[in-house]
mmCIF file of C-alpha atoms in Angstrom:
data_model
loop_
_atom_site.group_PDB
_atom_site.id
_atom_site.type_symbol
_atom_site.label_atom_id
_atom_site.label_comp_id
_atom_site.label_asym_id
_atom_site.label_seq_id
_atom_site.Cartn_x
_atom_site.Cartn_y
_atom_site.Cartn_z
ATOM 1 C CA MET I 1 197.395 69.361 82.999
ATOM 2 C CA LYS I 2 198.205 73.002 83.480
ATOM 3 C CA LYS I 3 198.603 74.484 86.914
ATOM 4 C CA ILE I 4 196.237 77.249 87.961
ATOM 5 C CA SER I 5 197.141 80.547 89.539
ATOM 6 C CA PHE I 6 195.530 82.076 92.592
ATOM 7 C CA LEU I 7 193.720 84.612 90.440
ATOM 8 C CA VAL I 8 192.242 81.936 88.225
ATOM 9 C CA ALA I 9 191.252 79.821 91.210
ATOM 10 C CA ALA I 10 189.537 82.779 92.852
ATOM 11 C CA ALA I 11 187.663 83.894 89.749
ATOM 12 C CA ALA I 12 184.559 81.882 90.597
ATOM 13 C CA ALA I 13 184.305 83.642 93.929
ATOM 14 C CA LEU I 14 184.691 87.055 92.355
ATOM 15 C CA VAL I 15 181.816 86.589 89.958
ATOM 16 C CA LEU I 16 179.518 85.900 92.885
ATOM 17 C CA ALA I 17 180.074 89.388 94.241
ATOM 18 C CA SER I 18 177.362 91.620 92.863
ATOM 19 C CA CYS I 19 179.424 94.814 93.117
ATOM 20 C CA GLY I 20 182.933 95.561 91.884
ATOM 21 C CA GLY I 21 185.301 98.464 92.199
ATOM 22 C CA LYS I 22 188.424 99.189 94.183
ATOM 23 C CA LYS I 23 188.641 98.754 97.909
ATOM 24 C CA THR I 24 189.894 101.416 100.256
ATOM 25 C CA ASP I 25 193.644 101.929 99.965
ATOM 26 C CA ALA I 26 195.605 100.464 102.861
ATOM 27 C CA ASN I 27 197.304 103.827 103.354
ATOM 28 C CA GLN I 28 194.005 105.210 104.598
ATOM 29 C CA VAL I 29 194.575 103.248 107.811
ATOM 30 C CA SER I 30 196.286 105.841 109.974
ATOM 31 C CA ASN I 31 198.657 103.598 111.923
ATOM 32 C CA ASP I 32 199.283 100.076 113.183
ATOM 33 C CA SER I 33 197.513 100.747 116.464
ATOM 34 C CA VAL I 34 194.128 101.270 114.830
ATOM 35 C CA SER I 35 191.665 98.615 115.968
ATOM 36 C CA PHE I 36 189.614 96.692 113.449
ATOM 37 C CA GLU I 37 186.213 98.300 112.877
ATOM 38 C CA GLN I 38 183.980 96.066 110.792
ATOM 39 C CA SER I 39 181.486 98.904 110.356
ATOM 40 C CA GLN I 40 184.081 100.776 108.291
ATOM 41 C CA ILE I 41 184.176 98.134 105.566
ATOM 42 C CA GLU I 42 182.653 99.447 102.363
ATOM 43 C CA GLN I 43 179.456 97.735 101.308
ATOM 44 C CA LYS I 44 180.901 96.435 98.054
ATOM 45 C CA ILE I 45 183.861 94.923 99.905
ATOM 46 C CA MET I 46 181.591 93.327 102.494
ATOM 47 C CA MET I 47 179.494 91.797 99.727
ATOM 48 C CA GLU I 48 182.636 90.365 98.183
ATOM 49 C CA LEU I 49 183.764 88.957 101.539
ATOM 50 C CA ASP I 50 180.335 87.389 102.049
ATOM 51 C CA SER I 51 180.494 85.802 98.608
ATOM 52 C CA VAL I 52 183.992 84.450 99.158
ATOM 53 C CA ALA I 53 182.957 83.005 102.538
ATOM 54 C CA GLU I 54 179.999 81.267 100.881
ATOM 55 C CA VAL I 55 182.265 79.565 98.345
ATOM 56 C CA TYR I 56 184.893 78.802 100.985
ATOM 57 C CA ALA I 57 182.351 77.105 103.243
ATOM 58 C CA ALA I 58 181.002 75.014 100.363
ATOM 59 C CA LEU I 59 184.362 73.299 99.830
ATOM 60 C CA PRO I 60 185.193 70.144 101.828
ATOM 61 C CA PRO I 61 186.984 71.073 105.086
ATOM 62 C CA VAL I 62 190.734 70.772 104.698
ATOM 63 C CA ALA I 63 191.152 69.387 108.216
ATOM 64 C CA GLY I 64 188.710 66.566 107.501
ATOM 65 C CA VAL I 65 191.337 64.317 105.943
ATOM 66 C CA TYR I 66 192.658 63.449 109.411
ATOM 67 C CA SER I 67 189.326 62.297 110.764
ATOM 68 C CA ASP I 68 187.435 60.801 107.830
ATOM 69 C CA GLY I 69 189.054 57.383 108.095
ATOM 70 C CA LYS I 70 191.200 57.662 104.958
ATOM 71 C CA ILE I 71 194.402 57.625 107.005
ATOM 72 C CA GLN I 72 195.029 54.376 108.851
ATOM 73 C CA LEU I 73 198.071 53.957 111.088
ATOM 74 C CA SER I 74 199.407 50.576 112.141
ATOM 75 C CA ASP I 75 200.237 49.848 115.771
ATOM 76 C CA GLU I 76 203.923 50.191 114.900
ATOM 77 C CA GLU I 77 203.367 53.562 113.239
ATOM 78 C CA LYS I 78 201.448 54.809 116.251
ATOM 79 C CA LYS I 79 204.462 54.127 118.441
ATOM 80 C CA VAL I 80 206.419 56.852 116.633
ATOM 81 C CA LYS I 81 204.625 59.927 117.910
ATOM 82 C CA PRO I 82 204.815 63.160 115.872
ATOM 83 C CA THR I 83 207.177 65.730 117.397
ATOM 84 C CA TYR I 84 205.998 68.604 115.225
ATOM 85 C CA LEU I 85 202.620 69.259 116.858
ATOM 86 C CA ILE I 86 202.024 72.354 118.955
ATOM 87 C CA ASP I 87 202.261 72.099 122.728
ATOM 88 C CA PRO I 88 198.696 72.857 123.901
ATOM 89 C CA LYS I 89 200.087 74.689 126.926
ATOM 90 C CA SER I 90 201.754 77.226 124.644
ATOM 91 C CA VAL I 91 198.439 79.063 124.246
ATOM 92 C CA ASP I 92 198.781 80.149 127.870
ATOM 93 C CA ASP I 93 201.394 82.666 126.731
ATOM 94 C CA LEU I 94 199.241 84.258 124.030
ATOM 95 C CA SER I 95 197.798 87.668 124.858
ATOM 96 C CA LEU I 96 196.175 89.015 121.692
ATOM 97 C CA LEU I 97 192.760 88.029 120.350
ATOM 98 C CA SER I 98 194.367 87.636 116.949
ATOM 99 C CA GLN I 99 196.866 85.118 118.330
ATOM 100 C CA LYS I 100 194.175 83.174 120.140
ATOM 101 C CA TYR I 101 191.958 82.817 117.079
ATOM 102 C CA ARG I 102 194.939 81.671 115.046
ATOM 103 C CA ALA I 103 195.861 79.211 117.796
ATOM 104 C CA LEU I 104 192.372 77.747 117.477
ATOM 105 C CA GLY I 105 193.027 76.602 113.919
ATOM 106 C CA VAL I 106 196.381 75.086 114.832
ATOM 107 C CA LEU I 107 194.956 73.289 117.866
ATOM 108 C CA ILE I 108 192.042 71.811 115.924
ATOM 109 C CA VAL I 109 194.296 70.318 113.243
ATOM 110 C CA ASP I 110 196.878 69.052 115.716
ATOM 111 C CA ALA I 111 194.206 67.497 117.924
ATOM 112 C CA LYS I 112 192.985 65.455 114.962
ATOM 113 C CA VAL I 113 196.526 64.322 114.137
ATOM 114 C CA ALA I 114 197.233 63.491 117.788
ATOM 115 C CA SER I 115 194.071 61.394 117.875
ATOM 116 C CA LEU I 116 195.271 59.457 114.823
ATOM 117 C CA TYR I 117 198.354 58.430 116.799
ATOM 118 C CA GLY I 118 196.363 57.461 119.866
ATOM 119 C CA MET I 119 197.789 60.362 121.853
ATOM 120 C CA ASP I 120 196.025 61.968 124.805
ATOM 121 C CA VAL I 121 193.946 64.852 123.480
ATOM 122 C CA ASP I 122 192.793 66.178 126.829
ATOM 123 C CA GLY I 123 195.401 68.922 126.603
ATOM 124 C CA TYR I 124 193.960 70.060 123.283
ATOM 125 C CA LYS I 125 190.439 70.029 124.682
ATOM 126 C CA ALA I 126 191.570 72.164 127.616
ATOM 127 C CA ALA I 127 193.492 74.567 125.373
ATOM 128 C CA ILE I 128 190.549 75.068 123.021
ATOM 129 C CA ALA I 129 188.234 75.587 125.992
ATOM 130 C CA LYS I 130 190.653 78.204 127.343
ATOM 131 C CA VAL I 131 190.740 80.017 124.001
ATOM 132 C CA ALA I 132 186.932 80.009 123.857
ATOM 133 C CA THR I 133 186.777 81.517 127.349
ATOM 134 C CA ASP I 134 189.506 84.082 126.710
ATOM 135 C CA VAL I 135 187.925 85.427 123.536
ATOM 136 C CA ASN I 136 184.394 85.099 124.914
ATOM 137 C CA ASP I 137 183.251 83.135 121.884
ATOM 138 C CA PRO I 138 180.822 80.351 122.891
ATOM 139 C CA SER I 139 180.700 79.035 119.308
ATOM 140 C CA ILE I 140 184.198 77.569 119.740
ATOM 141 C CA LYS I 141 184.215 73.928 120.796
ATOM 142 C CA TYR I 142 186.674 71.061 120.921
ATOM 143 C CA ASN I 143 184.837 68.819 118.471
ATOM 144 C CA GLU I 144 184.786 71.513 115.798
ATOM 145 C CA THR I 145 184.313 69.818 112.451
ATOM 146 C CA PHE I 146 184.432 72.908 110.251
ATOM 147 C CA SER I 147 181.880 71.302 107.983
ATOM 148 C CA SER I 148 180.123 73.499 105.450
ATOM 149 C CA GLU I 149 177.295 74.227 107.864
ATOM 150 C CA ASP I 150 179.711 74.866 110.735
ATOM 151 C CA LEU I 151 181.658 77.350 108.643
ATOM 152 C CA LYS I 152 178.561 79.162 107.434
ATOM 153 C CA ALA I 153 177.283 79.446 111.008
ATOM 154 C CA ARG I 154 180.644 80.635 112.304
ATOM 155 C CA TYR I 155 180.957 83.269 109.607
ATOM 156 C CA ALA I 156 177.415 84.495 110.297
ATOM 157 C CA THR I 157 178.178 84.689 114.024
ATOM 158 C CA ALA I 158 181.491 86.429 113.392
ATOM 159 C CA LYS I 159 179.818 88.975 111.132
ATOM 160 C CA GLU I 160 177.057 89.601 113.660
ATOM 161 C CA ASN I 161 179.656 90.215 116.377
ATOM 162 C CA GLY I 162 181.955 92.350 114.203
ATOM 163 C CA ARG I 163 184.647 89.665 114.095
ATOM 164 C CA ILE I 164 184.947 88.524 110.498
ATOM 165 C CA ASN I 165 188.642 89.360 110.677
ATOM 166 C CA PHE I 166 189.040 86.628 113.289
ATOM 167 C CA PHE I 167 187.059 84.157 111.181
ATOM 168 C CA TRP I 168 189.635 84.547 108.427
ATOM 169 C CA GLU I 169 192.575 84.435 110.837
ATOM 170 C CA THR I 170 191.362 81.050 112.085
ATOM 171 C CA ALA I 171 190.852 79.901 108.493
ATOM 172 C CA ALA I 172 194.421 80.979 107.692
ATOM 173 C CA SER I 173 195.914 79.058 110.609
ATOM 174 C CA LEU I 174 193.906 75.952 109.679
ATOM 175 C CA LEU I 175 195.313 75.993 106.169
ATOM 176 C CA VAL I 176 198.868 76.704 107.267
ATOM 177 C CA GLU I 177 198.786 73.923 109.863
ATOM 178 C CA ASN I 178 197.354 71.483 107.326
ATOM 179 C CA LEU I 179 200.138 72.300 104.887
ATOM 180 C CA TYR I 180 202.696 72.051 107.683
ATOM 181 C CA VAL I 181 201.492 68.637 108.879
ATOM 182 C CA LEU I 182 201.391 67.346 105.308
ATOM 183 C CA SER I 183 204.916 68.595 104.651
ATOM 184 C CA GLN I 184 206.182 66.748 107.748
ATOM 185 C CA ASN I 185 204.808 63.377 106.668
ATOM 186 C CA VAL I 186 204.047 63.503 102.955
ATOM 187 C CA ASP I 187 204.411 59.792 102.291
ATOM 188 C CA LYS I 188 201.850 58.832 104.935
ATOM 189 C CA PHE I 189 199.288 61.624 104.748
ATOM 190 C CA LEU I 190 199.214 62.616 101.084
ATOM 191 C CA PRO I 191 197.804 59.262 99.861
ATOM 192 C CA ALA I 192 194.586 60.253 101.657
ATOM 193 C CA PHE I 193 194.170 62.997 99.035
ATOM 194 C CA ASP I 194 192.888 62.613 95.508
ATOM 195 C CA ASP I 195 193.242 65.174 92.723
ATOM 196 C CA LYS I 196 189.998 66.886 93.685
ATOM 197 C CA SER I 197 190.927 67.327 97.346
ATOM 198 C CA ALA I 198 194.371 68.581 96.324
ATOM 199 C CA ALA I 199 192.742 71.138 94.033
ATOM 200 C CA ASP I 200 190.254 72.038 96.775
ATOM 201 C CA MET I 201 193.135 72.874 99.107
ATOM 202 C CA THR I 202 194.595 75.157 96.458
ATOM 203 C CA TYR I 203 191.202 76.768 95.993
ATOM 204 C CA HIS I 204 190.902 77.328 99.744
ATOM 205 C CA ILE I 205 194.265 79.114 99.684
ATOM 206 C CA ALA I 206 193.177 81.270 96.748
ATOM 207 C CA LEU I 207 189.961 82.287 98.488
ATOM 208 C CA LEU I 208 191.835 82.955 101.714
ATOM 209 C CA LYS I 209 194.263 85.236 99.893
ATOM 210 C CA LEU I 210 191.402 87.144 98.319
ATOM 211 C CA SER I 211 189.756 87.729 101.697
ATOM 212 C CA LEU I 212 192.977 88.717 103.455
ATOM 213 C CA ASP I 213 193.757 91.184 100.679
ATOM 214 C CA ASP I 214 190.318 92.750 101.108
ATOM 215 C CA LEU I 215 190.634 92.984 104.892
ATOM 216 C CA ALA I 216 194.251 94.200 104.921
ATOM 217 C CA ALA I 217 193.055 97.757 104.298
ATOM 218 C CA TYR I 218 191.060 97.690 107.528
ATOM 219 C CA ASP I 219 193.125 95.564 109.916
ATOM 220 C CA THR I 220 196.875 95.827 110.471
ATOM 221 C CA ASN I 221 196.993 92.288 111.918
ATOM 222 C CA ILE I 222 195.450 90.953 108.720
ATOM 223 C CA LYS I 223 197.881 92.988 106.645
ATOM 224 C CA GLU I 224 200.819 91.442 108.526
ATOM 225 C CA LEU I 225 199.269 87.975 108.204
ATOM 226 C CA ALA I 226 198.904 88.400 104.448
ATOM 227 C CA GLU I 227 202.595 89.303 104.254
ATOM 228 C CA VAL I 228 203.550 86.211 106.285
ATOM 229 C CA LEU I 229 201.548 83.971 103.957
ATOM 230 C CA ALA I 230 202.676 85.659 100.724
ATOM 231 C CA PRO I 231 205.424 83.058 100.004
ATOM 232 C CA LEU I 232 202.709 80.380 99.871
ATOM 233 C CA ASN I 233 201.141 82.051 96.845
ATOM 234 C CA GLU I 234 203.189 79.725 94.657
ATOM 235 C CA LEU I 235 201.140 76.736 95.806
ATOM 236 C CA ASN I 236 198.807 76.114 92.881
ATOM 237 C CA ALA I 237 198.526 72.334 92.616
ATOM 238 C CA ILE I 238 195.518 70.774 90.947
ATOM 239 C CA SER I 239 196.620 67.162 91.417
ATOM 240 C CA VAL I 240 198.160 65.031 94.141
ATOM 241 C CA GLU I 241 201.364 64.724 92.126
ATOM 242 C CA GLN I 242 201.691 68.487 91.836
ATOM 243 C CA LEU I 243 200.889 68.983 95.510
ATOM 244 C CA LYS I 244 203.596 66.506 96.498
ATOM 245 C CA GLU I 245 206.151 68.251 94.281
ATOM 246 C CA GLN I 246 205.242 71.701 95.541
ATOM 247 C CA LEU I 247 205.212 70.721 99.219
ATOM 248 C CA ALA I 248 208.680 69.231 98.855
ATOM 249 C CA LYS I 249 209.946 72.369 97.132
ATOM 250 C CA MET I 250 208.231 74.786 99.503
ATOM 251 C CA LYS I 251 208.732 72.972 102.798
ATOM 252 C CA PRO I 252 210.987 75.775 104.161
ATOM 253 C CA GLN I 253 208.377 78.426 103.291
ATOM 254 C CA VAL I 254 205.587 76.390 104.893
ATOM 255 C CA GLU I 255 207.641 75.900 108.039
ATOM 256 C CA ALA I 256 208.453 79.618 108.170
ATOM 257 C CA ALA I 257 204.775 80.573 107.817
ATOM 258 C CA ARG I 258 203.824 78.145 110.559
ATOM 259 C CA ALA I 259 206.528 79.554 112.847
ATOM 260 C CA GLN I 260 205.185 83.072 112.330
ATOM 261 C CA ILE I 261 201.460 82.327 112.514
ATOM 262 C CA LEU I 262 201.265 82.769 116.298
ATOM 263 C CA LYS I 263 203.767 85.630 116.587
#
C-alpha cells in the first residue's frame, strides 16, 4: 500500500472550504512582538480554518488510545514506572499563554499514561487546574476527553474568545506528546492501534500542519511552532507497520520536537 503525503491527506479538508485563494504573506506581520489578532484573519482563511477544525474534530481523539481499555498492563509492568513523562510542577515556570496552552496537551496525555501505570495523578489534576486559572479559560478541565463534541465546543469557544491560535497550539502539543509516548514504548503501546487509527493519526498531523501554515502569517508563536514541527512532516503512515517503522526512524526528531514544544 502506498504511503500518503501531507498534502494528499489534507485534501479532503481543503475541499470543504468554500473559498480559495492565497493567504496573507507572513512578511506582512511587522515583527515578532506583534500580538495575535484574530480579527485580522481574512474571511477566506477563517473559513478554511473552520473547515479544517470540523474535519479534525470528527476524527477519533489521538489521546483516547490510553484510556479506551485497549492497553492492559500487568502488575509487573506497572512496577516499572515511565520516566519520560512531564513533571506536573514544571508548568509553574511557564509564563506565556502559548506555553500554558501547549502544556495542557502534554499534561492531558501524560495524565492518561500515568493512570495506566497506577501512578498518582493528583499532580496532573492540580497542574491542569493551574493552567485553567492562569489562562482564564473555564472550559479546561482535568477529565478532558477531547471527544469530537469536546473538540467542536472548544474550537467554538476559542473562536468566540479570539483564541483559535491557542486551540491549535494545544492540538499540536497533544499530537507531539502522543508521538513521543509511542516512540518511548512502541512494543507495548502500538499494538493498541490498528491501520485505521494509525492513518487517523497521520491525518491529524496533516490537518494540524494545514492550520498552522494558515495561522503562521498572523501569529509569530504559531510560525515558530510550525518550524519546530516541520521535521515531523515525513510521518505519513497509513498502517501500523508503517507507523512503527517511521517512529523508529524518526525517534530523534520526535524527541527534539517534544523538547522544544514548551520553550
